[in-house]
Amino acid sequence: MITRQEWQEVCDWAWDLVRNIGVVVRDEEFSQVEVADLGLGELPVTGLQILTLVSTQWVGAKLLILRPHQFFPQHRHPPSPTEDYPGKEEIFRGQWGEVYLYVPGEPTPDPKGNPPRHRRAHCTVWHEVNLSPGDQYRCPPDTWHWFQAGPEGAVVWSFSSKVTDAEDVFLDPEITRQTIIRD
Amino acid sequence: MITRQEWQEVCDWAWDLVRNIGVVVRDEEFSQVEVADLGLGELPVTGLQILTLVSTQWVGAKLLILRPHQFFPQHRHPPSPTEDYPGKEEIFRGQWGEVYLYVPGEPTPDPKGNPPRHRRAHCTVWHEVNLSPGDQYRCPPDTWHWFQAGPEGAVVWSFSSKVTDAEDVFLDPEITRQTIIRD
C-alpha cells in the first residue's frame, strides 16, 4: 500500500526523468505509468515504476524506471499453463543510469547490488550483469532474475515476447503483484 | 547494387543522426547497420537503413533510419510455411522526424506520401498513418504496408515478434532483399 501523495511524488520524479533522457513519450502514455510496490509498502526501497508502451499478443516494450538504489525482487516469467508459451523472454537494455541485474550462474564476488536486508534471503541468484546505457542482456523464459538501480536511479528498456505480468512468480512470499493506493 | 562510397556516405549520415536523437546505440552495434537497397540501385529514393538491436526467436527491436523522402516499398510479413507462426507483427513508433505509413483501409485523400513514379503501381494500400515522434501504430501479421519519410528523414522504432526479413513478400517483382555492395 502506498499513499496518494507518495504515488504522486514518484510519478512526478519519474516523468521529469523520462522527459530528459532521449526517449519520446507522450503525456497520455505517461499517465498510465504503473507504480509497483508489490504490496510491501516500502516503495523507495523495493518496487518499480513501469511505463508500458507496447503490449500485444506477441510483443511488449516497456521502460522500467528505478529510483536510486531501488530494488526489484527475484522473479521469473513461467510457462503458460494453457497455451504453448514457454514464458516471457525479456531483453533488458540500459537507457540511462546503471542497473545491476542478477541471473543464474557463477556468483559474482563483491556484487554491486545490495538488497534490503529483510529481502536478501529471497535473492538466490547472484551472477551480476552490469547494465549501463546501451548494454543489453537477454533473460530466457522462466529464468530467475532480480535487479537494483545504481546511485542515480535508472531507466531500462524491456523488450519482450507477450507480457504476462500477472503470472510472475516471486520467490518472496510476502509479495503481491497489485499496488493499492490509499487516498 | 550500391557502391562502397555510397554505402559509406549513407552510413556516416545515419550514424550522425542516430547519435543525436536520444537513442543510445553503441559503436559496435551501429557497425552492423544494414543498408537495404532492395537490389534496385536507387538508394537515395528507394531503400532503408536498418539497425537491429534485438533479434531473437521471439522478439525484434530495430531502428529504421530513412533519408529525406526515402521510400520503402509495399510488403508484408507472411505466415511461416513450417511453423505455427502467423507472420511478424510489427509496431512502429516514431522517434525523430516524420514517416507516412500506408496500410489497408479507406484511401486517404491528398496523401503526403509520394512514391517514385516508376514504383507507384506497386503501392495498392493508401490509408495514411502519420508517425510523428511518440506516435505508434500496430501492423498485424501478413498485412500490406509501405512507408516514406518526410522532408527531414526519420528514425522509427520497429518492435516486433520474431524477425523474418528474408521471408518478406514485396509486391514489386523487381525487388530482391539482398544488397550487393560494389567495391
PDB file of C-alpha atoms in Angstrom, chain B residues 66-172:
ATOM      1  CA  LEU B  66      15.228   6.942 -43.516  1.00  0.00           C
ATOM      2  CA  ARG B  67      16.779   9.678 -45.613  1.00  0.00           C
ATOM      3  CA  PRO B  68      14.598  12.632 -46.580  1.00  0.00           C
ATOM      4  CA  HIS B  69      11.660  11.355 -48.674  1.00  0.00           C
ATOM      5  CA  GLN B  70      13.190   7.863 -48.856  1.00  0.00           C
ATOM      6  CA  PHE B  71      10.553   5.310 -49.848  1.00  0.00           C
ATOM      7  CA  PHE B  72      10.264   1.721 -48.645  1.00  0.00           C
ATOM      8  CA  PRO B  73       8.060  -0.352 -50.940  1.00  0.00           C
ATOM      9  CA  GLN B  74       4.891  -2.265 -50.159  1.00  0.00           C
ATOM     10  CA  HIS B  75       5.456  -5.592 -48.433  1.00  0.00           C
ATOM     11  CA  ARG B  76       4.002  -7.989 -45.901  1.00  0.00           C
ATOM     12  CA  HIS B  77       5.379 -10.471 -43.372  1.00  0.00           C
ATOM     13  CA  PRO B  78       3.729 -13.787 -44.296  1.00  0.00           C
ATOM     14  CA  PRO B  79       2.918 -16.769 -42.058  1.00  0.00           C
ATOM     15  CA  SER B  80       5.575 -19.407 -41.665  1.00  0.00           C
ATOM     16  CA  PRO B  81       5.101 -22.338 -44.040  1.00  0.00           C
ATOM     17  CA  THR B  82       6.540 -24.737 -41.463  1.00  0.00           C
ATOM     18  CA  GLU B  83       5.753 -23.352 -38.002  1.00  0.00           C
ATOM     19  CA  ASP B  84       2.635 -22.175 -36.220  1.00  0.00           C
ATOM     20  CA  TYR B  85       3.546 -18.513 -36.748  1.00  0.00           C
ATOM     21  CA  PRO B  86       1.116 -16.053 -38.356  1.00  0.00           C
ATOM     22  CA  GLY B  87       3.915 -13.792 -39.568  1.00  0.00           C
ATOM     23  CA  LYS B  88       5.717 -10.878 -37.979  1.00  0.00           C
ATOM     24  CA  GLU B  89       3.578  -8.459 -36.008  1.00  0.00           C
ATOM     25  CA  GLU B  90       5.234  -5.044 -36.148  1.00  0.00           C
ATOM     26  CA  ILE B  91       4.671  -1.967 -34.032  1.00  0.00           C
ATOM     27  CA  PHE B  92       6.083   1.232 -35.487  1.00  0.00           C
ATOM     28  CA  ARG B  93       6.884   4.098 -33.122  1.00  0.00           C
ATOM     29  CA  GLY B  94       8.186   7.456 -34.243  1.00  0.00           C
ATOM     30  CA  GLN B  95      11.426   8.613 -32.615  1.00  0.00           C
ATOM     31  CA  TRP B  96      12.540  11.506 -34.821  1.00  0.00           C
ATOM     32  CA  GLY B  97      11.244  13.202 -37.968  1.00  0.00           C
ATOM     33  CA  GLU B  98       8.089  12.155 -39.766  1.00  0.00           C
ATOM     34  CA  VAL B  99       7.074   8.988 -41.538  1.00  0.00           C
ATOM     35  CA  TYR B 100       3.954   8.440 -43.590  1.00  0.00           C
ATOM     36  CA  LEU B 101       2.862   4.824 -43.285  1.00  0.00           C
ATOM     37  CA  TYR B 102       0.291   3.272 -45.628  1.00  0.00           C
ATOM     38  CA  VAL B 103      -1.903   0.337 -44.687  1.00  0.00           C
ATOM     39  CA  PRO B 104      -5.170  -1.234 -45.877  1.00  0.00           C
ATOM     40  CA  GLY B 105      -8.287   0.864 -45.292  1.00  0.00           C
ATOM     41  CA  GLU B 106     -10.051   3.898 -46.664  1.00  0.00           C
ATOM     42  CA  PRO B 107      -7.601   5.628 -49.023  1.00  0.00           C
ATOM     43  CA  THR B 108      -6.525   8.980 -47.615  1.00  0.00           C
ATOM     44  CA  PRO B 109      -7.334  11.906 -49.906  1.00  0.00           C
ATOM     45  CA  ASP B 110      -4.273  14.030 -50.712  1.00  0.00           C
ATOM     46  CA  PRO B 111      -1.752  11.652 -49.153  1.00  0.00           C
ATOM     47  CA  LYS B 112       1.557  13.133 -48.038  1.00  0.00           C
ATOM     48  CA  GLY B 113       3.493  10.186 -49.387  1.00  0.00           C
ATOM     49  CA  ASN B 114       4.577  10.340 -52.999  1.00  0.00           C
ATOM     50  CA  PRO B 115       6.265   7.144 -54.167  1.00  0.00           C
ATOM     51  CA  PRO B 116       8.702   7.361 -57.051  1.00  0.00           C
ATOM     52  CA  ARG B 117       6.628   7.337 -60.236  1.00  0.00           C
ATOM     53  CA  HIS B 118       8.088   4.078 -61.538  1.00  0.00           C
ATOM     54  CA  ARG B 119       7.250   2.289 -58.234  1.00  0.00           C
ATOM     55  CA  ARG B 120       3.777   3.710 -57.718  1.00  0.00           C
ATOM     56  CA  ALA B 121       1.875   0.930 -59.493  1.00  0.00           C
ATOM     57  CA  HIS B 122       3.082  -1.410 -56.752  1.00  0.00           C
ATOM     58  CA  CYS B 123       1.506   0.663 -53.990  1.00  0.00           C
ATOM     59  CA  THR B 124      -2.054  -0.601 -53.583  1.00  0.00           C
ATOM     60  CA  VAL B 125      -2.823   0.403 -49.973  1.00  0.00           C
ATOM     61  CA  TRP B 126      -3.338   4.100 -49.354  1.00  0.00           C
ATOM     62  CA  HIS B 127      -4.711   4.544 -45.860  1.00  0.00           C
ATOM     63  CA  GLU B 128      -2.259   7.016 -44.340  1.00  0.00           C
ATOM     64  CA  VAL B 129      -0.926   6.873 -40.796  1.00  0.00           C
ATOM     65  CA  ASN B 130       1.227   9.806 -39.821  1.00  0.00           C
ATOM     66  CA  LEU B 131       4.023   8.816 -37.472  1.00  0.00           C
ATOM     67  CA  SER B 132       5.480  11.789 -35.649  1.00  0.00           C
ATOM     68  CA  PRO B 133       7.748  11.262 -32.625  1.00  0.00           C
ATOM     69  CA  GLY B 134       5.830   9.305 -29.977  1.00  0.00           C
ATOM     70  CA  ASP B 135       3.141   8.130 -32.418  1.00  0.00           C
ATOM     71  CA  GLN B 136       2.683   4.409 -32.647  1.00  0.00           C
ATOM     72  CA  TYR B 137       0.918   2.016 -34.995  1.00  0.00           C
ATOM     73  CA  ARG B 138       0.471  -1.751 -34.873  1.00  0.00           C
ATOM     74  CA  CYS B 139       0.696  -3.563 -38.182  1.00  0.00           C
ATOM     75  CA  PRO B 140      -0.827  -7.056 -37.859  1.00  0.00           C
ATOM     76  CA  PRO B 141       0.942 -10.092 -39.344  1.00  0.00           C
ATOM     77  CA  ASP B 142       0.652 -10.607 -43.105  1.00  0.00           C
ATOM     78  CA  THR B 143      -0.675  -7.074 -43.732  1.00  0.00           C
ATOM     79  CA  TRP B 144       0.490  -4.990 -46.690  1.00  0.00           C
ATOM     80  CA  HIS B 145       2.266  -1.761 -45.789  1.00  0.00           C
ATOM     81  CA  TRP B 146       4.698   0.731 -47.237  1.00  0.00           C
ATOM     82  CA  PHE B 147       6.164   3.964 -45.936  1.00  0.00           C
ATOM     83  CA  GLN B 148       8.052   7.101 -46.832  1.00  0.00           C
ATOM     84  CA  ALA B 149       9.988   9.636 -44.790  1.00  0.00           C
ATOM     85  CA  GLY B 150       9.030  13.277 -44.560  1.00  0.00           C
ATOM     86  CA  PRO B 151      11.321  16.100 -45.682  1.00  0.00           C
ATOM     87  CA  GLU B 152      13.885  15.751 -42.860  1.00  0.00           C
ATOM     88  CA  GLY B 153      14.222  11.975 -42.947  1.00  0.00           C
ATOM     89  CA  ALA B 154      13.142   9.918 -39.979  1.00  0.00           C
ATOM     90  CA  VAL B 155      14.043   7.379 -37.337  1.00  0.00           C
ATOM     91  CA  VAL B 156      11.308   4.943 -36.340  1.00  0.00           C
ATOM     92  CA  TRP B 157      11.335   2.099 -33.838  1.00  0.00           C
ATOM     93  CA  SER B 158      10.127  -1.266 -35.045  1.00  0.00           C
ATOM     94  CA  PHE B 159       9.132  -3.528 -32.159  1.00  0.00           C
ATOM     95  CA  SER B 160       8.069  -6.934 -33.372  1.00  0.00           C
ATOM     96  CA  SER B 161       7.612 -10.610 -32.880  1.00  0.00           C
ATOM     97  CA  LYS B 162      10.274 -12.854 -34.426  1.00  0.00           C
ATOM     98  CA  VAL B 163      12.054 -11.152 -37.307  1.00  0.00           C
ATOM     99  CA  THR B 164      11.701 -12.987 -40.612  1.00  0.00           C
ATOM    100  CA  ASP B 165      13.047 -10.393 -43.055  1.00  0.00           C
ATOM    101  CA  ALA B 166      14.211 -12.998 -45.551  1.00  0.00           C
ATOM    102  CA  GLU B 167      10.580 -14.130 -45.941  1.00  0.00           C
ATOM    103  CA  ASP B 168       9.199 -10.639 -46.675  1.00  0.00           C
ATOM    104  CA  VAL B 169       6.886 -10.553 -49.674  1.00  0.00           C
ATOM    105  CA  PHE B 170       7.204  -7.437 -51.831  1.00  0.00           C
ATOM    106  CA  LEU B 171       4.587  -6.522 -54.392  1.00  0.00           C
ATOM    107  CA  ASP B 172       7.133  -5.070 -56.810  1.00  0.00           C
TER     108      ASP B 172
END
